[in-house]
Amino acid sequence: MTAAGDQMYALVERLYPLCRSITGDGVRATLDIVNEYVPLQVHEVPTGTQVLDWTVPQEWNIRDAYIADTTGRRVVDFAKSSLHVLGYSVPVSATMRLAELRAHLHTLPDHPSWVPYRTSYYQPQWGFCLAQETLDALPDGEYEVRIDSTLADGHLTYAEHVVPGQVADEVIVSCHVCHPSLANDNLAGIAVATFLARALAEQRPYYTYRFVFAPGTIGAITWLARNAERIGLVQHGLVLACAGDPGRLTYKQSRRGDAEIDQVMQHVLAASERPHHVVEFTPYGYDERQFCSPGFDLGVGSLSRTPYARYPEYHTSADNLDFVSPEAMADTLAVCREACAVLDRNRRYLNLSPYGEPQLGRRGLYDSLGGRSDAKQAEMAMLWVLSLSDGAHSLLDVAERSGLPFDAVATAAGALHGAGLIKA
């Protein structure tokens, strides 16, 4: 897992300098790099396309931006950090005094050395983000202000990667790709999703796993609008964000609160004895709120480490490469893999010999336990599976009620199914 952590961190390093937004070449460049790790199907949706109650906006691209003093020295320079420009800034070329410029400057007085991340997607504005200590050091006088950007009809870009399963029913794994140089939010989520896809491709999962790499909010809404006919295939889902910081894992439940993914994630986190939080759904956050909106009401939860807006570095330049670690991303990936393993094996069975306890020895099931150090556990797992295989209880229900490890319960169910005592 250390190797996977190092590889995910290397991917974050490659993606970090790119200027991403909800549209534009930064998103395309990001997806081009992810495509080197897992093959992507890239979709381009034209400006003006109606997507549910929204409309795909104009595409934004930026080449350069700066504030320069009278000597030509750039006191704020987009080339040094993509955070320095208000996202979706309209082009500007002007000379103005600092007093006039201040209305377009964004800082964090409580963290004077950090640069904030700010956007204005749907209202034409322009602006710069800078450290408060930089602003404090600027003398009065005139400054050249330049934002070399374009806001024009184009496309919204998102991508999918599908890992085929044994059945057509799907698990959606979603991550947002719209934030610029913010390592935890959400380059770590992109990296974990990418490496989860690679891990699943090495096996033959039960479900089909569809990975969606899309800009936040408008991207998920666009995906939902364009996939209305296949929403019924989505059985479970997980949104990945803030996956690389040092905090404990946090699982946010689906809107339903009792979806199977909720039960699976809570079981996996508790069984692993990792420090963690489980929180109820709220309609604020990442794209789980789109998938869980009342008309769709999909069983989609969200996994992060420290949740959005709960750490001081959130949406600032302090969310940098030093804030995330290979170890944290590897831990998040491990939990995702464990959850997929449970989800893929969680079935409901029907006991075909429900009148009294079937004779397990006659079928060689007891004999198969001979010499095993976990023979008693395996025997109890078989008895619990037989007892609760009524078509209403899942294997995860059996594990929760019995207190036995899910793997032992799933193994017992496999043996009983092979002996013709239960059916799915």
Coordinates of N, CA and C in Angstrom, one line a residue, residues 1-233:
M1 N 0.8 -1.2 0.0 CA 0.0 0.0 0.0 C 0.9 1.3 0.0
T2 N 2.1 1.1 0.5 CA 3.0 2.3 0.5 C 3.3 2.7 -0.9
A3 N 3.5 1.7 -1.8 CA 3.8 2.0 -3.2 C 2.6 2.7 -3.8
A4 N 1.4 2.3 -3.5 CA 0.2 3.0 -4.1 C 0.1 4.4 -3.5
G5 N 0.5 4.6 -2.3 CA 0.4 5.9 -1.7 C 1.4 6.8 -2.4
D6 N 2.6 6.3 -2.6 CA 3.6 7.1 -3.3 C 3.2 7.5 -4.7
Q7 N 2.6 6.5 -5.4 CA 2.1 6.8 -6.8 C 1.0 7.8 -6.8
M8 N 0.1 7.7 -5.8 CA -1.0 8.7 -5.8 C -0.4 10.1 -5.5
Y9 N 0.5 10.2 -4.6 CA 1.1 11.5 -4.3 C 1.8 12.0 -5.5
A10 N 2.5 11.2 -6.3 CA 3.1 11.6 -7.5 C 2.1 12.2 -8.5
L11 N 0.9 11.5 -8.6 CA -0.1 12.0 -9.4 C -0.6 13.4 -9.0
V12 N -0.8 13.6 -7.7 CA -1.2 14.9 -7.1 C -0.1 15.9 -7.5
E13 N 1.1 15.6 -7.4 CA 2.2 16.5 -7.7 C 2.1 17.0 -9.2
R14 N 1.8 16.1 -10.1 CA 1.6 16.4 -11.5 C 0.4 17.3 -11.7
L15 N -0.6 17.1 -11.0 CA -1.9 17.8 -11.3 C -1.9 19.2 -10.6
Y16 N -1.1 19.3 -9.5 CA -1.1 20.5 -8.7 C -1.0 21.9 -9.4
P17 N 0.0 22.0 -10.3 CA 0.2 23.3 -10.9 C -0.9 23.8 -11.9
L18 N -1.8 22.8 -12.4 CA -2.7 23.2 -13.4 C -3.8 24.1 -12.9
C19 N -4.3 25.0 -13.7 CA -5.4 25.9 -13.4 C -6.7 25.3 -13.8
R20 N -7.4 24.7 -12.9 CA -8.7 24.1 -13.2 C -9.8 25.1 -12.9
S21 N -11.0 24.9 -13.6 CA -12.2 25.6 -13.2 C -13.3 24.6 -13.6
I22 N -14.6 25.1 -13.6 CA -15.7 24.3 -14.0 C -15.7 24.0 -15.5
T23 N -14.9 24.7 -16.3 CA -14.8 24.4 -17.7 C -13.4 24.8 -18.1
G24 N -13.0 24.5 -19.3 CA -11.7 25.0 -19.8 C -10.6 24.0 -20.0
D25 N -9.5 24.5 -20.5 CA -8.4 23.6 -20.9 C -7.7 23.0 -19.7
G26 N -7.8 23.6 -18.5 CA -7.2 23.0 -17.3 C -7.9 21.7 -16.9
V27 N -9.2 21.6 -17.1 CA -9.9 20.4 -16.9 C -9.5 19.3 -17.9
R28 N -9.4 19.7 -19.1 CA -8.9 18.8 -20.2 C -7.5 18.3 -19.9
A29 N -6.6 19.2 -19.5 CA -5.3 18.8 -19.2 C -5.2 17.8 -18.0
T30 N -6.1 18.0 -17.0 CA -6.2 17.1 -15.9 C -6.6 15.8 -16.3
L31 N -7.7 15.7 -17.1 CA -8.2 14.4 -17.6 C -7.2 13.7 -18.5
D32 N -6.4 14.5 -19.3 CA -5.4 13.9 -20.1 C -4.4 13.1 -19.2
I33 N -4.0 13.7 -18.1 CA -3.1 13.0 -17.2 C -3.7 11.8 -16.5
V34 N -4.9 11.9 -16.1 CA -5.6 10.8 -15.5 C -5.8 9.7 -16.5
N35 N -6.0 10.0 -17.7 CA -6.1 9.0 -18.8 C -4.9 8.2 -19.0
E36 N -3.7 8.6 -18.5 CA -2.5 7.8 -18.6 C -2.6 6.7 -17.5
Y37 N -3.4 6.8 -16.5 CA -3.5 5.8 -15.5 C -4.7 4.9 -15.7
V38 N -5.8 5.4 -16.1 CA -7.0 4.6 -16.5 C -7.6 5.2 -17.7
P39 N -8.0 4.4 -18.7 CA -8.6 5.0 -19.9 C -9.9 5.7 -19.6
L40 N -10.1 6.9 -20.2 CA -11.3 7.7 -19.9 C -12.1 7.9 -21.2
Q41 N -13.4 7.9 -21.0 CA -14.2 8.4 -22.1 C -14.6 9.8 -21.8
V42 N -14.1 10.8 -22.6 CA -14.3 12.2 -22.3 C -15.5 12.7 -23.1
H43 N -16.3 13.5 -22.4 CA -17.5 14.1 -22.9 C -17.4 15.6 -22.9
E44 N -17.8 16.2 -24.1 CA -17.9 17.6 -24.2 C -19.3 18.1 -24.4
V45 N -19.8 18.9 -23.5 CA -21.2 19.3 -23.6 C -21.2 20.8 -23.9
P46 N -21.9 21.2 -25.0 CA -21.8 22.6 -25.5 C -22.4 23.6 -24.5
T47 N -21.8 24.8 -24.5 CA -22.4 26.0 -23.9 C -23.9 26.1 -24.3
G48 N -24.7 26.4 -23.3 CA -26.1 26.7 -23.6 C -27.0 25.4 -23.5
T49 N -26.4 24.3 -23.3 CA -27.2 23.0 -23.2 C -27.9 23.1 -21.8
Q50 N -29.2 22.8 -21.9 CA -30.0 22.7 -20.7 C -29.8 21.4 -20.0
V51 N -29.4 21.5 -18.7 CA -29.2 20.3 -17.9 C -30.0 20.5 -16.6
L52 N -31.1 19.8 -16.6 CA -32.0 19.9 -15.5 C -32.4 21.4 -15.3
D53 N -32.3 22.0 -14.2 CA -32.7 23.4 -14.0 C -31.5 24.4 -14.3
W54 N -30.4 23.9 -14.8 CA -29.2 24.7 -15.1 C -28.9 24.7 -16.6
T55 N -28.0 25.6 -16.9 CA -27.6 25.7 -18.3 C -26.0 25.7 -18.3
V56 N -25.5 24.9 -19.2 CA -24.0 24.8 -19.3 C -23.5 26.2 -19.6
P57 N -22.6 26.7 -18.8 CA -22.1 28.1 -19.0 C -21.1 28.2 -20.1
Q58 N -20.6 29.5 -20.3 CA -19.5 29.7 -21.3 C -18.2 29.1 -20.7
E59 N -17.4 28.8 -21.6 CA -16.1 28.2 -21.2 C -15.1 29.3 -20.9
W60 N -14.3 29.1 -19.8 CA -13.4 30.0 -19.3 C -12.0 29.5 -19.5
N61 N -11.1 30.3 -20.1 CA -9.7 29.9 -20.1 C -8.8 31.2 -19.8
I62 N -7.7 30.9 -19.3 CA -6.8 32.0 -18.9 C -5.4 31.7 -19.3
R63 N -4.7 32.8 -19.8 CA -3.3 32.6 -20.2 C -2.3 33.3 -19.3
D64 N -2.7 34.4 -18.7 CA -1.8 35.2 -17.9 C -2.6 36.2 -17.1
A65 N -2.0 36.6 -15.9 CA -2.7 37.6 -15.1 C -1.6 38.2 -14.1
Y66 N -1.7 39.4 -13.9 CA -0.8 40.0 -12.9 C -1.2 41.4 -12.5
I67 N -0.7 41.8 -11.3 CA -0.7 43.2 -10.9 C 0.8 43.7 -10.9
A68 N 1.1 44.8 -11.5 CA 2.5 45.2 -11.6 C 2.6 46.7 -11.1
D69 N 3.7 47.0 -10.4 CA 3.9 48.3 -9.9 C 4.4 49.2 -11.1
T70 N 4.8 50.4 -10.8 CA 5.2 51.4 -11.8 C 6.6 51.0 -12.4
T71 N 7.3 50.1 -11.7 CA 8.6 49.6 -12.2 C 8.5 48.4 -13.1
G72 N 7.2 47.9 -13.2 CA 7.0 46.7 -14.0 C 7.1 45.4 -13.2
R73 N 7.4 45.5 -11.9 CA 7.6 44.3 -11.1 C 6.2 43.8 -10.8
R74 N 6.0 42.5 -11.0 CA 4.7 41.8 -10.7 C 4.6 41.6 -9.2
V75 N 3.7 42.3 -8.6 CA 3.5 42.1 -7.1 C 2.5 41.0 -6.9
V76 N 1.7 40.6 -7.8 CA 0.8 39.5 -7.8 C 0.9 38.8 -9.2
D77 N 1.2 37.5 -9.2 CA 1.5 36.9 -10.5 C 0.8 35.5 -10.6
F78 N -0.1 35.4 -11.6 CA -0.8 34.2 -11.8 C 0.2 33.0 -12.2
A79 N 1.3 33.4 -12.8 CA 2.3 32.4 -13.2 C 2.9 31.7 -12.0
K80 N 2.8 32.3 -10.8 CA 3.4 31.7 -9.6 C 2.3 30.8 -8.9
S81 N 1.1 31.1 -9.0 CA 0.0 30.3 -8.5 C -1.3 30.6 -9.1
S82 N -2.0 29.5 -9.5 CA -3.3 29.7 -10.2 C -4.4 30.3 -9.2
L83 N -4.1 30.2 -7.9 CA -5.0 30.8 -6.9 C -5.1 32.3 -6.9
H84 N -4.1 32.9 -7.6 CA -4.0 34.4 -7.5 C -5.1 35.1 -8.3
V85 N -5.8 34.4 -9.1 CA -6.9 35.0 -9.9 C -8.2 34.5 -9.5
L86 N -9.2 35.4 -9.3 CA -10.6 35.0 -9.0 C -11.0 34.1 -10.2
G87 N -11.5 32.9 -9.9 CA -11.9 32.0 -10.9 C -13.0 32.6 -11.8
Y88 N -12.9 32.4 -13.0 CA -13.8 32.9 -14.0 C -13.8 34.4 -14.2
S89 N -12.7 35.0 -13.8 CA -12.5 36.5 -14.0 C -12.6 36.8 -15.5
V90 N -13.4 37.9 -15.8 CA -13.5 38.4 -17.2 C -12.2 39.1 -17.5
P91 N -11.8 39.3 -18.7 CA -10.6 40.0 -19.1 C -10.6 41.4 -18.6
V92 N -9.4 41.9 -18.2 CA -9.2 43.3 -17.9 C -7.8 43.8 -18.2
S93 N -7.7 45.0 -18.7 CA -6.4 45.6 -18.9 C -6.6 47.1 -18.6
A94 N -6.0 47.5 -17.5 CA -6.2 48.8 -17.0 C -5.1 49.3 -16.1
T95 N -5.0 50.5 -15.8 CA -4.1 51.1 -14.8 C -5.0 51.8 -13.8
M96 N -4.8 51.6 -12.5 CA -5.6 52.2 -11.5 C -4.9 52.3 -10.2
R97 N -5.3 53.2 -9.4 CA -4.7 53.4 -8.1 C -5.1 52.3 -7.1
L98 N -4.3 52.1 -6.1 CA -4.5 51.0 -5.2 C -5.9 51.2 -4.5
A99 N -6.3 52.4 -4.2 CA -7.6 52.6 -3.6 C -8.7 52.0 -4.4
E100 N -8.7 52.2 -5.7 CA -9.7 51.6 -6.6 C -9.5 50.1 -6.8
L101 N -8.3 49.6 -6.8 CA -8.0 48.2 -7.0 C -8.5 47.4 -5.8
R102 N -8.4 48.0 -4.6 CA -8.8 47.2 -3.4 C -10.1 46.5 -3.5
A103 N -11.1 47.1 -4.2 CA -12.4 46.4 -4.3 C -12.4 45.1 -5.0
H104 N -11.3 44.8 -5.7 CA -11.1 43.6 -6.5 C -10.1 42.7 -5.9
L105 N -9.7 42.9 -4.7 CA -8.7 42.1 -4.0 C -9.3 41.3 -2.9
H106 N -8.8 40.0 -2.8 CA -9.4 39.1 -1.7 C -8.2 38.6 -0.9
T107 N -8.3 38.7 0.4 CA -7.3 38.2 1.3 C -7.9 37.5 2.5
L108 N -7.0 36.9 3.3 CA -7.4 36.3 4.6 C -6.7 36.9 5.7
P109 N -7.3 37.9 6.3 CA -6.6 38.7 7.4 C -6.2 37.8 8.6
D110 N -7.0 36.7 8.8 CA -6.7 35.9 10.0 C -5.5 35.0 9.7
H111 N -5.2 34.8 8.4 CA -4.0 34.0 8.0 C -3.2 34.8 7.0
P112 N -2.5 35.8 7.4 CA -2.0 36.8 6.5 C -1.0 36.3 5.5
S113 N -0.4 35.1 5.7 CA 0.5 34.6 4.7 C -0.1 33.7 3.6
W114 N -1.4 33.4 3.8 CA -2.1 32.5 2.9 C -2.9 33.2 1.8
V115 N -3.0 32.6 0.7 CA -3.8 33.1 -0.4 C -5.2 32.4 -0.5
P116 N -6.3 33.1 -0.5 CA -7.6 32.4 -0.6 C -7.9 31.9 -2.0
Y117 N -8.8 31.0 -2.0 CA -9.4 30.5 -3.3 C -10.8 31.1 -3.4
R118 N -11.0 31.9 -4.5 CA -12.3 32.5 -4.7 C -12.7 32.3 -6.2
T119 N -14.1 32.3 -6.4 CA -14.6 32.2 -7.8 C -15.8 33.1 -7.9
S120 N -16.1 33.3 -9.2 CA -17.4 34.0 -9.5 C -17.9 33.4 -10.9
Y121 N -18.4 32.2 -10.8 CA -18.8 31.4 -12.0 C -19.9 32.0 -12.8
Y122 N -20.9 32.5 -12.1 CA -22.1 32.9 -12.8 C -22.5 34.4 -12.7
Q123 N -21.5 35.2 -12.2 CA -21.7 36.6 -12.3 C -20.4 37.2 -12.8
P124 N -20.4 38.0 -13.9 CA -19.2 38.5 -14.5 C -18.5 39.5 -13.6
Q125 N -17.3 39.1 -13.1 CA -16.5 39.9 -12.3 C -15.0 39.6 -12.6
W126 N -14.2 40.4 -12.0 CA -12.8 40.1 -12.1 C -12.1 40.4 -10.7
G127 N -11.0 39.7 -10.4 CA -10.4 40.0 -9.1 C -9.1 39.2 -9.0
F128 N -8.4 39.5 -7.9 CA -7.2 38.8 -7.6 C -7.2 38.4 -6.1
C129 N -6.5 37.3 -5.9 CA -6.4 36.8 -4.5 C -4.9 36.8 -4.1
L130 N -4.7 37.3 -2.9 CA -3.3 37.5 -2.5 C -3.2 37.4 -1.0
A131 N -2.0 37.3 -0.5 CA -1.8 37.2 0.9 C -2.0 38.6 1.5
Q132 N -2.6 38.7 2.7 CA -2.8 39.9 3.4 C -1.5 40.7 3.6
E133 N -0.4 39.9 3.9 CA 0.9 40.6 4.1 C 1.4 41.2 2.8
T134 N 1.1 40.6 1.7 CA 1.5 41.2 0.4 C 0.7 42.5 0.2
L135 N -0.6 42.5 0.5 CA -1.4 43.7 0.3 C -0.9 44.8 1.3
D136 N -0.6 44.5 2.5 CA -0.2 45.4 3.5 C 1.1 46.1 3.0
A137 N 2.0 45.4 2.3 CA 3.3 46.0 1.8 C 3.2 46.8 0.6
L138 N 2.0 46.9 0.0 CA 1.9 47.7 -1.3 C 1.7 49.2 -0.9
P139 N 2.6 50.0 -1.5 CA 2.4 51.4 -1.3 C 1.3 52.0 -2.2
D140 N 0.8 53.1 -1.7 CA -0.2 53.8 -2.6 C 0.4 54.2 -3.9
G141 N -0.4 54.3 -4.9 CA 0.1 54.6 -6.2 C -0.7 53.9 -7.3
E142 N -0.2 54.0 -8.5 CA -0.8 53.3 -9.6 C -0.2 51.9 -9.9
Y143 N -1.1 51.0 -10.4 CA -0.7 49.7 -10.7 C -1.3 49.3 -12.0
E144 N -0.6 48.5 -12.8 CA -1.1 47.9 -14.0 C -1.8 46.6 -13.7
V145 N -3.0 46.5 -14.2 CA -3.8 45.3 -13.9 C -4.1 44.6 -15.2
R146 N -3.8 43.3 -15.2 CA -4.0 42.6 -16.5 C -4.5 41.2 -16.2
I147 N -5.6 40.9 -16.8 CA -6.1 39.5 -16.8 C -6.4 39.1 -18.2
D148 N -5.5 38.2 -18.8 CA -5.6 37.7 -20.1 C -6.4 36.4 -20.2
S149 N -7.8 36.6 -20.2 CA -8.7 35.5 -20.1 C -9.7 35.6 -21.2
T150 N -10.4 34.5 -21.5 CA -11.5 34.5 -22.4 C -12.7 33.8 -21.7
L151 N -13.8 34.3 -22.0 CA -15.1 33.7 -21.6 C -16.0 33.7 -22.8
A152 N -16.1 32.5 -23.4 CA -16.8 32.4 -24.7 C -17.5 31.1 -24.8
D153 N -18.4 31.0 -25.8 CA -19.1 29.7 -26.0 C -18.0 28.6 -26.2
G154 N -18.3 27.5 -25.6 CA -17.3 26.3 -25.7 C -18.0 25.1 -25.2
H155 N -17.4 24.5 -24.2 CA -17.9 23.2 -23.7 C -17.7 23.0 -22.2
L156 N -18.5 22.2 -21.6 CA -18.2 21.7 -20.2 C -17.6 20.3 -20.5
T157 N -16.5 20.0 -19.8 CA -15.8 18.7 -20.0 C -15.9 17.8 -18.8
Y158 N -16.3 16.6 -19.0 CA -16.2 15.6 -17.9 C -15.8 14.2 -18.5
A159 N -15.5 13.3 -17.7 CA -15.0 12.0 -18.2 C -15.5 10.9 -17.3
E160 N -15.5 9.7 -17.9 CA -16.0 8.4 -17.2 C -15.0 7.3 -17.4
H161 N -14.8 6.5 -16.4 CA -14.1 5.2 -16.6 C -15.0 4.1 -16.0
V162 N -15.2 3.1 -16.8 CA -16.1 2.0 -16.4 C -15.3 0.7 -16.2
V163 N -15.4 0.1 -15.0 CA -14.9 -1.2 -14.7 C -16.0 -2.2 -14.8
P164 N -16.0 -3.0 -15.9 CA -17.2 -4.0 -16.1 C -17.3 -5.0 -14.9
G165 N -18.5 -5.2 -14.5 CA -18.8 -6.2 -13.5 C -19.5 -7.4 -14.0
Q166 N -19.9 -8.3 -13.1 CA -20.6 -9.5 -13.4 C -22.1 -9.2 -13.8
V167 N -22.6 -8.1 -13.2 CA -23.9 -7.6 -13.5 C -23.9 -6.2 -14.0
A168 N -25.0 -5.8 -14.6 CA -25.0 -4.4 -15.2 C -25.3 -3.3 -14.1
D169 N -25.8 -3.8 -13.0 CA -26.1 -2.8 -11.9 C -24.8 -2.1 -11.5
E170 N -24.9 -0.8 -11.2 CA -23.7 0.0 -11.1 C -23.5 0.6 -9.7
V171 N -22.2 0.8 -9.4 CA -21.8 1.6 -8.3 C -21.1 2.9 -8.9
I172 N -21.6 4.0 -8.5 CA -21.0 5.3 -9.0 C -19.9 5.8 -8.0
V173 N -18.7 6.1 -8.5 CA -17.7 6.7 -7.7 C -17.4 8.1 -8.4
S174 N -17.6 9.1 -7.6 CA -17.6 10.5 -8.2 C -16.5 11.3 -7.5
C175 N -15.8 12.2 -8.3 CA -14.9 13.2 -7.7 C -14.9 14.4 -8.5
H176 N -14.8 15.6 -7.9 CA -14.8 16.8 -8.6 C -13.4 17.2 -9.1
V177 N -13.3 17.8 -10.3 CA -12.1 18.1 -10.9 C -11.9 19.6 -11.3
C178 N -12.7 20.4 -10.6 CA -12.8 21.8 -10.9 C -11.9 22.8 -10.2
H179 N -11.3 22.3 -9.0 CA -10.5 23.2 -8.2 C -9.1 23.3 -8.7
P180 N -8.5 24.5 -8.6 CA -7.1 24.7 -9.1 C -6.1 24.1 -8.1
S181 N -5.1 24.8 -7.7 CA -4.0 24.2 -7.0 C -4.4 24.0 -5.5
L182 N -5.2 23.1 -5.2 CA -5.7 22.7 -3.9 C -5.4 21.2 -3.8
A183 N -4.5 20.8 -3.0 CA -4.0 19.4 -3.0 C -5.0 18.4 -2.4
N184 N -5.6 18.8 -1.3 CA -6.6 17.9 -0.6 C -8.0 18.0 -1.3
D185 N -8.3 19.2 -1.7 CA -9.6 19.5 -2.2 C -9.5 20.0 -3.7
N186 N -9.4 19.1 -4.7 CA -9.7 17.7 -4.5 C -8.7 16.8 -5.3
L187 N -7.5 17.1 -5.4 CA -6.5 16.3 -6.1 C -6.4 14.9 -5.4
A188 N -6.4 14.9 -4.1 CA -6.3 13.6 -3.4 C -7.5 12.7 -3.7
G189 N -8.7 13.3 -3.8 CA -9.9 12.6 -4.2 C -9.7 12.0 -5.6
I190 N -9.2 12.8 -6.5 CA -9.0 12.3 -7.9 C -8.0 11.1 -7.9
A191 N -6.9 11.3 -7.1 CA -5.9 10.2 -7.1 C -6.5 8.9 -6.5
V192 N -7.2 9.0 -5.4 CA -7.8 7.8 -4.8 C -8.8 7.2 -5.7
A193 N -9.6 8.0 -6.4 CA -10.6 7.4 -7.4 C -9.9 6.7 -8.5
T194 N -8.8 7.3 -9.0 CA -8.0 6.7 -10.1 C -7.4 5.3 -9.7
F195 N -6.8 5.3 -8.5 CA -6.2 4.1 -8.1 C -7.2 3.0 -7.6
L196 N -8.3 3.4 -7.1 CA -9.4 2.5 -6.8 C -9.9 1.8 -8.1
A197 N -10.0 2.6 -9.2 CA -10.4 2.0 -10.5 C -9.3 1.0 -11.0
R198 N -8.1 1.3 -10.8 CA -7.0 0.4 -11.2 C -7.1 -0.9 -10.4
A199 N -7.3 -0.8 -9.1 CA -7.4 -1.9 -8.3 C -8.6 -2.8 -8.6
L200 N -9.7 -2.2 -8.9 CA -10.9 -3.0 -9.3 C -10.7 -3.7 -10.6
A201 N -10.0 -3.1 -11.5 CA -9.8 -3.6 -12.9 C -8.9 -4.9 -12.8
E202 N -8.2 -5.1 -11.7 CA -7.4 -6.3 -11.6 C -8.2 -7.5 -11.1
Q203 N -9.5 -7.3 -10.8 CA -10.3 -8.4 -10.4 C -11.6 -8.3 -11.3
R204 N -12.5 -9.2 -11.0 CA -13.8 -9.1 -11.7 C -14.9 -8.8 -10.7
P205 N -15.2 -7.6 -10.4 CA -16.1 -7.2 -9.4 C -17.5 -7.7 -9.8
Y206 N -18.3 -7.8 -8.7 CA -19.7 -8.2 -9.0 C -20.5 -7.1 -9.7
Y207 N -20.4 -5.9 -9.1 CA -21.1 -4.7 -9.7 C -20.2 -4.1 -10.8
T208 N -20.8 -3.4 -11.7 CA -20.1 -2.5 -12.6 C -19.8 -1.2 -11.9
Y209 N -18.6 -0.8 -12.0 CA -18.2 0.4 -11.3 C -17.9 1.5 -12.3
R210 N -18.7 2.6 -12.2 CA -18.6 3.8 -13.1 C -17.9 5.0 -12.3
F211 N -16.8 5.4 -12.7 CA -16.1 6.5 -12.1 C -16.3 7.7 -12.9
V212 N -16.8 8.8 -12.3 CA -17.2 10.0 -12.9 C -16.2 11.1 -12.4
F213 N -15.5 11.7 -13.3 CA -14.6 12.8 -13.1 C -15.2 14.1 -13.7
A214 N -15.8 14.9 -12.8 CA -16.5 16.0 -13.4 C -16.4 17.3 -12.5
P215 N -16.6 18.4 -13.1 CA -16.6 19.7 -12.2 C -17.7 19.6 -11.2
G216 N -17.5 20.2 -10.1 CA -18.5 20.2 -9.0 C -19.8 20.9 -9.4
T217 N -20.8 20.4 -8.8 CA -22.2 20.8 -9.0 C -22.7 20.7 -10.5
I218 N -22.2 21.7 -11.3 CA -22.7 21.7 -12.7 C -22.3 20.4 -13.4
G219 N -21.2 19.8 -13.1 CA -20.7 18.6 -13.7 C -21.6 17.4 -13.4
A220 N -21.9 17.3 -12.1 CA -22.7 16.2 -11.6 C -24.2 16.4 -12.2
I221 N -24.6 17.6 -12.2 CA -26.0 17.9 -12.7 C -26.0 17.5 -14.2
T222 N -25.0 17.9 -14.9 CA -24.9 17.5 -16.3 C -24.9 16.0 -16.5
W223 N -24.1 15.3 -15.7 CA -24.1 13.8 -15.8 C -25.5 13.2 -15.6
L224 N -26.1 13.7 -14.5 CA -27.5 13.2 -14.2 C -28.4 13.5 -15.4
A225 N -28.4 14.7 -15.9 CA -29.3 15.1 -17.0 C -29.1 14.2 -18.3
R226 N -27.8 13.9 -18.5 CA -27.5 13.1 -19.7 C -27.6 11.6 -19.5
N227 N -27.9 11.1 -18.3 CA -28.0 9.7 -18.0 C -29.3 9.3 -17.4
A228 N -30.3 10.1 -17.7 CA -31.6 9.8 -17.0 C -32.1 8.4 -17.3
E229 N -31.9 7.9 -18.5 CA -32.4 6.6 -18.8 C -31.7 5.5 -18.1
R230 N -30.5 5.7 -17.6 CA -29.8 4.6 -16.9 C -29.6 4.8 -15.4
I231 N -30.3 5.8 -14.9 CA -30.2 6.0 -13.4 C -30.7 4.8 -12.7
G232 N -31.6 4.1 -13.2 CA -32.1 2.9 -12.5 C -31.1 1.8 -12.3
L233 N -30.0 1.9 -13.0 CA -28.9 0.9 -12.9 C -28.1 1.2 -11.6

